[in-house]
Amino acid sequence: MATKIGIDISLRNFPAGCSARRTNKSSNVQRVTIVKCSVNLNSNGTAAALVERPWKPFDARLVLEDGSVWKAKSFGASGTKVGEVVFNTSLTGYQEIITDPSYAGQFVLMTCPQIGNTGINLDDEESKQCHPGGMIIRSLSISTSNWRAIGNISDHLAANDMMGIYDVDTRAITRRLRQDGSLRGVLSTENSKTSEELVEMAHTFSINGVDSISGVSCTAPYEWVDKTGSEWEFNNKGSDDKSFDVVAYDFGIKHNILRRLASYGCKITVVPSTWPASETLKMKPDGVLFSNGPGDPSAVPYAVETVKEMLGKVPVFGICMGHQLLGQALGGKTFKMKFGHHGGNHPVRNLQNGRVEISAQNHNYAVDPASLPEGIEVTHVNLNDGSCAGLAFPALSVMSLQYHPEASPGPHDSDLVFREFIHLMEQGKTNA
Ligand SMILES: NC(=O)CC[C@H](N)C(=O)O
């Protein structure tokens, strides 16, 4: 229905759903006649859509160790937290990312320009809580729209004591991190703290040389039975009829690793990071999994010792932190990368079959292949920078990946590696 009213408005701010005809041409405020209007009119005749939004003022800061201060708006928890800033290039999967224990001690900056539109659901948790100290995003979605959603990201972060900031130039911060490497930083909503104090706080923080896995590992063994849903069973139809007993070391284990192992027919006992190798061997498992986990792999020599004691006695599979521990147990060394790999689109060449897999990755440290003794095979290479992405030592039934074959939401190119672990365990049973 055409409603004719005269109203002074700026054409640049003309509301969606309306069209108008210009009736005079003065400066930048125009006299127009609205010929179609589908927005609500306020009682005084002004269009409701024109009422200025109550934009939140900047109320948070990210201060980096290089002294730069980034003004932002806060969501989630408030307060002051220190951590290492890393950027993640994934376009989807923010709930999996914030519940991944490997992010403990870090702030994750999402390069995807808008976050939050699918809210939070009950299925996508990688653990029972949020682990990064904070999340840094460009734009916080103003609405949540997903059939699975039970809440919004802001409330979820607040309930999990995780800070969030938005309306900050994430591209500029990412370029800084690409140039200078991962930087330590402080997120704060507290005006009473000066930026100088926050820079100082950033300088006192360290993730290198610190055992970060003991804070996220379980404290007692437990059984895991849940599988992934039927839509995941693209590689492992029929593997259910065989059963393998697996002990999974929890260095900060992601639930989807456990779900994928269960789907491939494994009965899993999850054990703490400090669980003695002798106890594991007494359990007579068919295989042992060393999980992902946060922080510096060279700072947890006790875990490397545990891995070492198991070599040659049972087939083993390491994922991410587990891969780095295996690399050290085999005699190699790890090093810190400039800004690491965090994203869902890393190309990896599987050197065993020549196939390129697109993978999800999340690590700041890597195994130096030059440090490995002769006979250890590098099985996978990251095609972005040539770094070592997988190892094998068939003589000791060892296999490992630096990245995430279980990745949820994906990509799923590397899921078949779970079948390779099953084969390794089958061979182990045959040779026993
Ligand atoms: N996802 C992981 O297991 C991370 C491994 C290790 N903490 C790193 O940053 O390199």
mmCIF file with all atom_site columns, C-alpha atoms in Angstrom, residues 41-204:
data_model
loop_
_atom_site.group_PDB
_atom_site.id
_atom_site.type_symbol
_atom_site.label_atom_id
_atom_site.label_alt_id
_atom_site.label_comp_id
_atom_site.label_asym_id
_atom_site.label_entity_id
_atom_site.label_seq_id
_atom_site.pdbx_PDB_ins_code
_atom_site.Cartn_x
_atom_site.Cartn_y
_atom_site.Cartn_z
_atom_site.occupancy
_atom_site.B_iso_or_equiv
_atom_site.pdbx_formal_charge
_atom_site.auth_seq_id
_atom_site.auth_comp_id
_atom_site.auth_asym_id
_atom_site.auth_atom_id
_atom_site.pdbx_PDB_model_num
ATOM 1   C CA . LEU A 1 41  ? 6.064  4.505   11.867 1.00 0.00 ? 41  LEU A CA 1
ATOM 2   C CA . ASN A 1 42  ? 6.471  5.969   15.338 1.00 0.00 ? 42  ASN A CA 1
ATOM 3   C CA . SER A 1 43  ? 3.587  7.949   16.818 1.00 0.00 ? 43  SER A CA 1
ATOM 4   C CA . ASN A 1 44  ? 5.214  11.221  15.764 1.00 0.00 ? 44  ASN A CA 1
ATOM 5   C CA . GLY A 1 45  ? 5.371  9.992   12.163 1.00 0.00 ? 45  GLY A CA 1
ATOM 6   C CA . THR A 1 46  ? 9.103  9.277   11.994 1.00 0.00 ? 46  THR A CA 1
ATOM 7   C CA . ALA A 1 47  ? 10.213 5.915   10.663 1.00 0.00 ? 47  ALA A CA 1
ATOM 8   C CA . ALA A 1 48  ? 11.212 3.581   13.510 1.00 0.00 ? 48  ALA A CA 1
ATOM 9   C CA . ALA A 1 49  ? 14.076 2.223   11.386 1.00 0.00 ? 49  ALA A CA 1
ATOM 10  C CA . LEU A 1 50  ? 15.645 5.658   11.447 1.00 0.00 ? 50  LEU A CA 1
ATOM 11  C CA . VAL A 1 51  ? 15.950 5.796   15.222 1.00 0.00 ? 51  VAL A CA 1
ATOM 12  C CA . GLU A 1 52  ? 19.643 5.688   16.006 1.00 0.00 ? 52  GLU A CA 1
ATOM 13  C CA . ARG A 1 53  ? 20.859 2.374   17.464 1.00 0.00 ? 53  ARG A CA 1
ATOM 14  C CA . PRO A 1 54  ? 22.281 2.509   20.968 1.00 0.00 ? 54  PRO A CA 1
ATOM 15  C CA . TRP A 1 55  ? 25.809 1.416   19.875 1.00 0.00 ? 55  TRP A CA 1
ATOM 16  C CA . LYS A 1 56  ? 27.945 0.173   22.686 1.00 0.00 ? 56  LYS A CA 1
ATOM 17  C CA . PRO A 1 57  ? 30.952 2.420   23.324 1.00 0.00 ? 57  PRO A CA 1
ATOM 18  C CA . PHE A 1 58  ? 34.498 1.022   23.306 1.00 0.00 ? 58  PHE A CA 1
ATOM 19  C CA . ASP A 1 59  ? 34.898 -0.535  26.741 1.00 0.00 ? 59  ASP A CA 1
ATOM 20  C CA . ALA A 1 60  ? 37.788 -2.991  26.323 1.00 0.00 ? 60  ALA A CA 1
ATOM 21  C CA . ARG A 1 61  ? 41.419 -3.034  25.257 1.00 0.00 ? 61  ARG A CA 1
ATOM 22  C CA . LEU A 1 62  ? 43.778 -5.537  23.751 1.00 0.00 ? 62  LEU A CA 1
ATOM 23  C CA . VAL A 1 63  ? 47.334 -4.546  24.609 1.00 0.00 ? 63  VAL A CA 1
ATOM 24  C CA . LEU A 1 64  ? 50.150 -6.401  22.872 1.00 0.00 ? 64  LEU A CA 1
ATOM 25  C CA . GLU A 1 65  ? 53.675 -6.923  24.132 1.00 0.00 ? 65  GLU A CA 1
ATOM 26  C CA . ASP A 1 66  ? 54.961 -4.611  21.372 1.00 0.00 ? 66  ASP A CA 1
ATOM 27  C CA . GLY A 1 67  ? 53.155 -1.763  23.151 1.00 0.00 ? 67  GLY A CA 1
ATOM 28  C CA . SER A 1 68  ? 50.271 -1.439  20.679 1.00 0.00 ? 68  SER A CA 1
ATOM 29  C CA . VAL A 1 69  ? 46.831 -0.773  22.156 1.00 0.00 ? 69  VAL A CA 1
ATOM 30  C CA . TRP A 1 70  ? 43.672 -1.865  20.313 1.00 0.00 ? 70  TRP A CA 1
ATOM 31  C CA . LYS A 1 71  ? 40.390 -0.336  21.495 1.00 0.00 ? 71  LYS A CA 1
ATOM 32  C CA . ALA A 1 72  ? 37.440 -2.696  21.306 1.00 0.00 ? 72  ALA A CA 1
ATOM 33  C CA . LYS A 1 73  ? 34.014 -3.572  22.688 1.00 0.00 ? 73  LYS A CA 1
ATOM 34  C CA . SER A 1 74  ? 33.593 -6.386  25.150 1.00 0.00 ? 74  SER A CA 1
ATOM 35  C CA . PHE A 1 75  ? 31.353 -9.453  25.160 1.00 0.00 ? 75  PHE A CA 1
ATOM 36  C CA . GLY A 1 76  ? 31.424 -12.536 27.347 1.00 0.00 ? 76  GLY A CA 1
ATOM 37  C CA . ALA A 1 77  ? 33.312 -12.266 30.625 1.00 0.00 ? 77  ALA A CA 1
ATOM 38  C CA . SER A 1 78  ? 34.875 -9.033  31.840 1.00 0.00 ? 78  SER A CA 1
ATOM 39  C CA . GLY A 1 79  ? 38.113 -8.509  33.785 1.00 0.00 ? 79  GLY A CA 1
ATOM 40  C CA . THR A 1 80  ? 41.773 -8.725  32.770 1.00 0.00 ? 80  THR A CA 1
ATOM 41  C CA . LYS A 1 81  ? 43.498 -11.777 31.277 1.00 0.00 ? 81  LYS A CA 1
ATOM 42  C CA . VAL A 1 82  ? 46.905 -12.455 29.789 1.00 0.00 ? 82  VAL A CA 1
ATOM 43  C CA . GLY A 1 83  ? 47.716 -14.921 26.995 1.00 0.00 ? 83  GLY A CA 1
ATOM 44  C CA . GLU A 1 84  ? 49.395 -15.569 23.668 1.00 0.00 ? 84  GLU A CA 1
ATOM 45  C CA . VAL A 1 85  ? 47.515 -14.176 20.660 1.00 0.00 ? 85  VAL A CA 1
ATOM 46  C CA . VAL A 1 86  ? 47.097 -16.524 17.677 1.00 0.00 ? 86  VAL A CA 1
ATOM 47  C CA . PHE A 1 87  ? 44.881 -16.152 14.631 1.00 0.00 ? 87  PHE A CA 1
ATOM 48  C CA . ASN A 1 88  ? 42.597 -18.861 13.258 1.00 0.00 ? 88  ASN A CA 1
ATOM 49  C CA . THR A 1 89  ? 41.447 -18.717 9.622  1.00 0.00 ? 89  THR A CA 1
ATOM 50  C CA . SER A 1 90  ? 38.508 -21.156 9.914  1.00 0.00 ? 90  SER A CA 1
ATOM 51  C CA . LEU A 1 91  ? 35.213 -19.930 8.501  1.00 0.00 ? 91  LEU A CA 1
ATOM 52  C CA . THR A 1 92  ? 33.134 -22.293 10.623 1.00 0.00 ? 92  THR A CA 1
ATOM 53  C CA . GLY A 1 93  ? 33.475 -24.175 13.883 1.00 0.00 ? 93  GLY A CA 1
ATOM 54  C CA . TYR A 1 94  ? 33.945 -21.409 16.447 1.00 0.00 ? 94  TYR A CA 1
ATOM 55  C CA . GLN A 1 95  ? 32.277 -23.511 19.150 1.00 0.00 ? 95  GLN A CA 1
ATOM 56  C CA . GLU A 1 96  ? 34.702 -26.402 18.551 1.00 0.00 ? 96  GLU A CA 1
ATOM 57  C CA . ILE A 1 97  ? 37.586 -23.925 18.626 1.00 0.00 ? 97  ILE A CA 1
ATOM 58  C CA . ILE A 1 98  ? 36.679 -22.270 21.924 1.00 0.00 ? 98  ILE A CA 1
ATOM 59  C CA . THR A 1 99  ? 36.131 -25.649 23.611 1.00 0.00 ? 99  THR A CA 1
ATOM 60  C CA . ASP A 1 100 ? 39.414 -27.147 22.294 1.00 0.00 ? 100 ASP A CA 1
ATOM 61  C CA . PRO A 1 101 ? 41.742 -27.572 25.325 1.00 0.00 ? 101 PRO A CA 1
ATOM 62  C CA . SER A 1 102 ? 44.763 -27.011 23.045 1.00 0.00 ? 102 SER A CA 1
ATOM 63  C CA . TYR A 1 103 ? 43.956 -23.267 23.208 1.00 0.00 ? 103 TYR A CA 1
ATOM 64  C CA . ALA A 1 104 ? 44.589 -23.013 26.960 1.00 0.00 ? 104 ALA A CA 1
ATOM 65  C CA . GLY A 1 105 ? 46.852 -20.014 27.618 1.00 0.00 ? 105 GLY A CA 1
ATOM 66  C CA . GLN A 1 106 ? 45.995 -18.368 24.307 1.00 0.00 ? 106 GLN A CA 1
ATOM 67  C CA . PHE A 1 107 ? 43.650 -15.734 22.883 1.00 0.00 ? 107 PHE A CA 1
ATOM 68  C CA . VAL A 1 108 ? 42.174 -16.814 19.579 1.00 0.00 ? 108 VAL A CA 1
ATOM 69  C CA . LEU A 1 109 ? 41.583 -14.165 16.935 1.00 0.00 ? 109 LEU A CA 1
ATOM 70  C CA . MET A 1 110 ? 39.130 -15.294 14.267 1.00 0.00 ? 110 MET A CA 1
ATOM 71  C CA . THR A 1 111 ? 39.916 -13.857 10.825 1.00 0.00 ? 111 THR A CA 1
ATOM 72  C CA . CYS A 1 112 ? 36.362 -14.724 9.677  1.00 0.00 ? 112 CYS A CA 1
ATOM 73  C CA . PRO A 1 113 ? 34.736 -11.279 9.824  1.00 0.00 ? 113 PRO A CA 1
ATOM 74  C CA . GLN A 1 114 ? 31.553 -12.246 11.647 1.00 0.00 ? 114 GLN A CA 1
ATOM 75  C CA . ILE A 1 115 ? 31.188 -14.713 14.504 1.00 0.00 ? 115 ILE A CA 1
ATOM 76  C CA . GLY A 1 116 ? 28.220 -15.843 16.558 1.00 0.00 ? 116 GLY A CA 1
ATOM 77  C CA . ASN A 1 117 ? 25.407 -16.232 14.028 1.00 0.00 ? 117 ASN A CA 1
ATOM 78  C CA . THR A 1 118 ? 24.855 -19.955 14.744 1.00 0.00 ? 118 THR A CA 1
ATOM 79  C CA . GLY A 1 119 ? 24.933 -19.499 18.515 1.00 0.00 ? 119 GLY A CA 1
ATOM 80  C CA . ILE A 1 120 ? 25.935 -22.349 20.819 1.00 0.00 ? 120 ILE A CA 1
ATOM 81  C CA . ASN A 1 121 ? 24.507 -25.875 20.705 1.00 0.00 ? 121 ASN A CA 1
ATOM 82  C CA . LEU A 1 122 ? 24.756 -29.087 22.725 1.00 0.00 ? 122 LEU A CA 1
ATOM 83  C CA . ASP A 1 123 ? 26.548 -31.182 20.084 1.00 0.00 ? 123 ASP A CA 1
ATOM 84  C CA . ASP A 1 124 ? 29.639 -29.233 19.044 1.00 0.00 ? 124 ASP A CA 1
ATOM 85  C CA . GLU A 1 125 ? 31.579 -29.170 22.292 1.00 0.00 ? 125 GLU A CA 1
ATOM 86  C CA . GLU A 1 126 ? 35.139 -30.543 22.115 1.00 0.00 ? 126 GLU A CA 1
ATOM 87  C CA . SER A 1 127 ? 35.300 -30.529 25.921 1.00 0.00 ? 127 SER A CA 1
ATOM 88  C CA . LYS A 1 128 ? 33.099 -29.455 28.818 1.00 0.00 ? 128 LYS A CA 1
ATOM 89  C CA . GLN A 1 129 ? 34.380 -25.880 29.060 1.00 0.00 ? 129 GLN A CA 1
ATOM 90  C CA . CYS A 1 130 ? 35.968 -22.975 27.151 1.00 0.00 ? 130 CYS A CA 1
ATOM 91  C CA . HIS A 1 131 ? 39.767 -22.933 27.157 1.00 0.00 ? 131 HIS A CA 1
ATOM 92  C CA . PRO A 1 132 ? 41.209 -19.839 25.460 1.00 0.00 ? 132 PRO A CA 1
ATOM 93  C CA . GLY A 1 133 ? 41.369 -16.858 27.810 1.00 0.00 ? 133 GLY A CA 1
ATOM 94  C CA . GLY A 1 134 ? 39.655 -14.763 25.180 1.00 0.00 ? 134 GLY A CA 1
ATOM 95  C CA . MET A 1 135 ? 38.322 -14.411 21.663 1.00 0.00 ? 135 MET A CA 1
ATOM 96  C CA . ILE A 1 136 ? 39.046 -11.495 19.340 1.00 0.00 ? 136 ILE A CA 1
ATOM 97  C CA . ILE A 1 137 ? 36.606 -10.854 16.504 1.00 0.00 ? 137 ILE A CA 1
ATOM 98  C CA . ARG A 1 138 ? 35.717 -8.181  13.972 1.00 0.00 ? 138 ARG A CA 1
ATOM 99  C CA . SER A 1 139 ? 31.946 -8.320  14.163 1.00 0.00 ? 139 SER A CA 1
ATOM 100 C CA . LEU A 1 140 ? 29.695 -9.989  16.719 1.00 0.00 ? 140 LEU A CA 1
ATOM 101 C CA . SER A 1 141 ? 26.534 -11.287 15.069 1.00 0.00 ? 141 SER A CA 1
ATOM 102 C CA . ILE A 1 142 ? 23.526 -9.335  16.315 1.00 0.00 ? 142 ILE A CA 1
ATOM 103 C CA . SER A 1 143 ? 21.301 -12.390 16.056 1.00 0.00 ? 143 SER A CA 1
ATOM 104 C CA . THR A 1 144 ? 21.520 -16.142 16.598 1.00 0.00 ? 144 THR A CA 1
ATOM 105 C CA . SER A 1 145 ? 19.831 -18.340 14.033 1.00 0.00 ? 145 SER A CA 1
ATOM 106 C CA . ASN A 1 146 ? 20.312 -22.096 13.995 1.00 0.00 ? 146 ASN A CA 1
ATOM 107 C CA . TRP A 1 147 ? 17.933 -24.964 14.654 1.00 0.00 ? 147 TRP A CA 1
ATOM 108 C CA . ARG A 1 148 ? 20.342 -26.525 17.135 1.00 0.00 ? 148 ARG A CA 1
ATOM 109 C CA . ALA A 1 149 ? 21.116 -23.350 19.074 1.00 0.00 ? 149 ALA A CA 1
ATOM 110 C CA . ILE A 1 150 ? 20.365 -23.275 22.783 1.00 0.00 ? 150 ILE A CA 1
ATOM 111 C CA . GLY A 1 151 ? 22.035 -19.958 23.505 1.00 0.00 ? 151 GLY A CA 1
ATOM 112 C CA . ASN A 1 152 ? 24.226 -17.188 22.209 1.00 0.00 ? 152 ASN A CA 1
ATOM 113 C CA . ILE A 1 153 ? 27.998 -16.942 22.202 1.00 0.00 ? 153 ILE A CA 1
ATOM 114 C CA . SER A 1 154 ? 28.126 -13.917 24.481 1.00 0.00 ? 154 SER A CA 1
ATOM 115 C CA . ASP A 1 155 ? 26.268 -15.609 27.360 1.00 0.00 ? 155 ASP A CA 1
ATOM 116 C CA . HIS A 1 156 ? 28.259 -18.813 26.788 1.00 0.00 ? 156 HIS A CA 1
ATOM 117 C CA . LEU A 1 157 ? 31.583 -16.998 27.108 1.00 0.00 ? 157 LEU A CA 1
ATOM 118 C CA . ALA A 1 158 ? 30.381 -15.133 30.206 1.00 0.00 ? 158 ALA A CA 1
ATOM 119 C CA . ALA A 1 159 ? 29.247 -18.415 31.818 1.00 0.00 ? 159 ALA A CA 1
ATOM 120 C CA . ASN A 1 160 ? 32.673 -19.954 31.044 1.00 0.00 ? 160 ASN A CA 1
ATOM 121 C CA . ASP A 1 161 ? 34.750 -17.008 32.263 1.00 0.00 ? 161 ASP A CA 1
ATOM 122 C CA . MET A 1 162 ? 36.101 -16.401 28.778 1.00 0.00 ? 162 MET A CA 1
ATOM 123 C CA . MET A 1 163 ? 36.533 -12.834 27.543 1.00 0.00 ? 163 MET A CA 1
ATOM 124 C CA . GLY A 1 164 ? 35.578 -11.635 24.083 1.00 0.00 ? 164 GLY A CA 1
ATOM 125 C CA . ILE A 1 165 ? 36.228 -8.402  22.207 1.00 0.00 ? 165 ILE A CA 1
ATOM 126 C CA . TYR A 1 166 ? 34.750 -7.170  18.924 1.00 0.00 ? 166 TYR A CA 1
ATOM 127 C CA . ASP A 1 167 ? 34.753 -4.123  16.641 1.00 0.00 ? 167 ASP A CA 1
ATOM 128 C CA . VAL A 1 168 ? 38.524 -4.337  16.486 1.00 0.00 ? 168 VAL A CA 1
ATOM 129 C CA . ASP A 1 169 ? 40.635 -4.413  13.305 1.00 0.00 ? 169 ASP A CA 1
ATOM 130 C CA . THR A 1 170 ? 41.346 -8.163  13.159 1.00 0.00 ? 170 THR A CA 1
ATOM 131 C CA . ARG A 1 171 ? 43.032 -7.853  9.744  1.00 0.00 ? 171 ARG A CA 1
ATOM 132 C CA . ALA A 1 172 ? 45.560 -5.361  11.084 1.00 0.00 ? 172 ALA A CA 1
ATOM 133 C CA . ILE A 1 173 ? 46.279 -7.515  14.157 1.00 0.00 ? 173 ILE A CA 1
ATOM 134 C CA . THR A 1 174 ? 46.663 -10.624 11.964 1.00 0.00 ? 174 THR A CA 1
ATOM 135 C CA . ARG A 1 175 ? 49.156 -8.789  9.729  1.00 0.00 ? 175 ARG A CA 1
ATOM 136 C CA . ARG A 1 176 ? 51.102 -7.780  12.837 1.00 0.00 ? 176 ARG A CA 1
ATOM 137 C CA . LEU A 1 177 ? 51.187 -11.420 14.004 1.00 0.00 ? 177 LEU A CA 1
ATOM 138 C CA . ARG A 1 178 ? 52.232 -12.640 10.549 1.00 0.00 ? 178 ARG A CA 1
ATOM 139 C CA . GLN A 1 179 ? 55.033 -10.090 10.531 1.00 0.00 ? 179 GLN A CA 1
ATOM 140 C CA . ASP A 1 180 ? 56.302 -10.434 14.106 1.00 0.00 ? 180 ASP A CA 1
ATOM 141 C CA . GLY A 1 181 ? 55.045 -13.927 15.058 1.00 0.00 ? 181 GLY A CA 1
ATOM 142 C CA . SER A 1 182 ? 52.632 -14.822 17.857 1.00 0.00 ? 182 SER A CA 1
ATOM 143 C CA . LEU A 1 183 ? 52.610 -12.088 20.478 1.00 0.00 ? 183 LEU A CA 1
ATOM 144 C CA . ARG A 1 184 ? 51.714 -12.071 24.125 1.00 0.00 ? 184 ARG A CA 1
ATOM 145 C CA . GLY A 1 185 ? 48.846 -9.785  25.019 1.00 0.00 ? 185 GLY A CA 1
ATOM 146 C CA . VAL A 1 186 ? 46.400 -8.675  27.678 1.00 0.00 ? 186 VAL A CA 1
ATOM 147 C CA . LEU A 1 187 ? 42.649 -8.266  27.320 1.00 0.00 ? 187 LEU A CA 1
ATOM 148 C CA . SER A 1 188 ? 41.067 -5.897  29.794 1.00 0.00 ? 188 SER A CA 1
ATOM 149 C CA . THR A 1 189 ? 37.755 -4.244  30.518 1.00 0.00 ? 189 THR A CA 1
ATOM 150 C CA . GLU A 1 190 ? 39.185 -2.509  33.582 1.00 0.00 ? 190 GLU A CA 1
ATOM 151 C CA . ASN A 1 191 ? 39.668 1.237   33.085 1.00 0.00 ? 191 ASN A CA 1
ATOM 152 C CA . SER A 1 192 ? 41.635 1.512   36.312 1.00 0.00 ? 192 SER A CA 1
ATOM 153 C CA . LYS A 1 193 ? 44.593 -0.299  34.716 1.00 0.00 ? 193 LYS A CA 1
ATOM 154 C CA . THR A 1 194 ? 46.888 1.802   32.533 1.00 0.00 ? 194 THR A CA 1
ATOM 155 C CA . SER A 1 195 ? 48.029 0.472   29.170 1.00 0.00 ? 195 SER A CA 1
ATOM 156 C CA . GLU A 1 196 ? 51.622 0.572   30.437 1.00 0.00 ? 196 GLU A CA 1
ATOM 157 C CA . GLU A 1 197 ? 50.637 -1.770  33.287 1.00 0.00 ? 197 GLU A CA 1
ATOM 158 C CA . LEU A 1 198 ? 49.007 -4.119  30.800 1.00 0.00 ? 198 LEU A CA 1
ATOM 159 C CA . VAL A 1 199 ? 52.088 -4.150  28.518 1.00 0.00 ? 199 VAL A CA 1
ATOM 160 C CA . GLU A 1 200 ? 54.157 -4.999  31.584 1.00 0.00 ? 200 GLU A CA 1
ATOM 161 C CA . MET A 1 201 ? 51.748 -7.821  32.408 1.00 0.00 ? 201 MET A CA 1
ATOM 162 C CA . ALA A 1 202 ? 52.116 -9.191  28.853 1.00 0.00 ? 202 ALA A CA 1
ATOM 163 C CA . HIS A 1 203 ? 55.901 -9.236  29.284 1.00 0.00 ? 203 HIS A CA 1
ATOM 164 C CA . THR A 1 204 ? 55.711 -11.324 32.448 1.00 0.00 ? 204 THR A CA 1
#
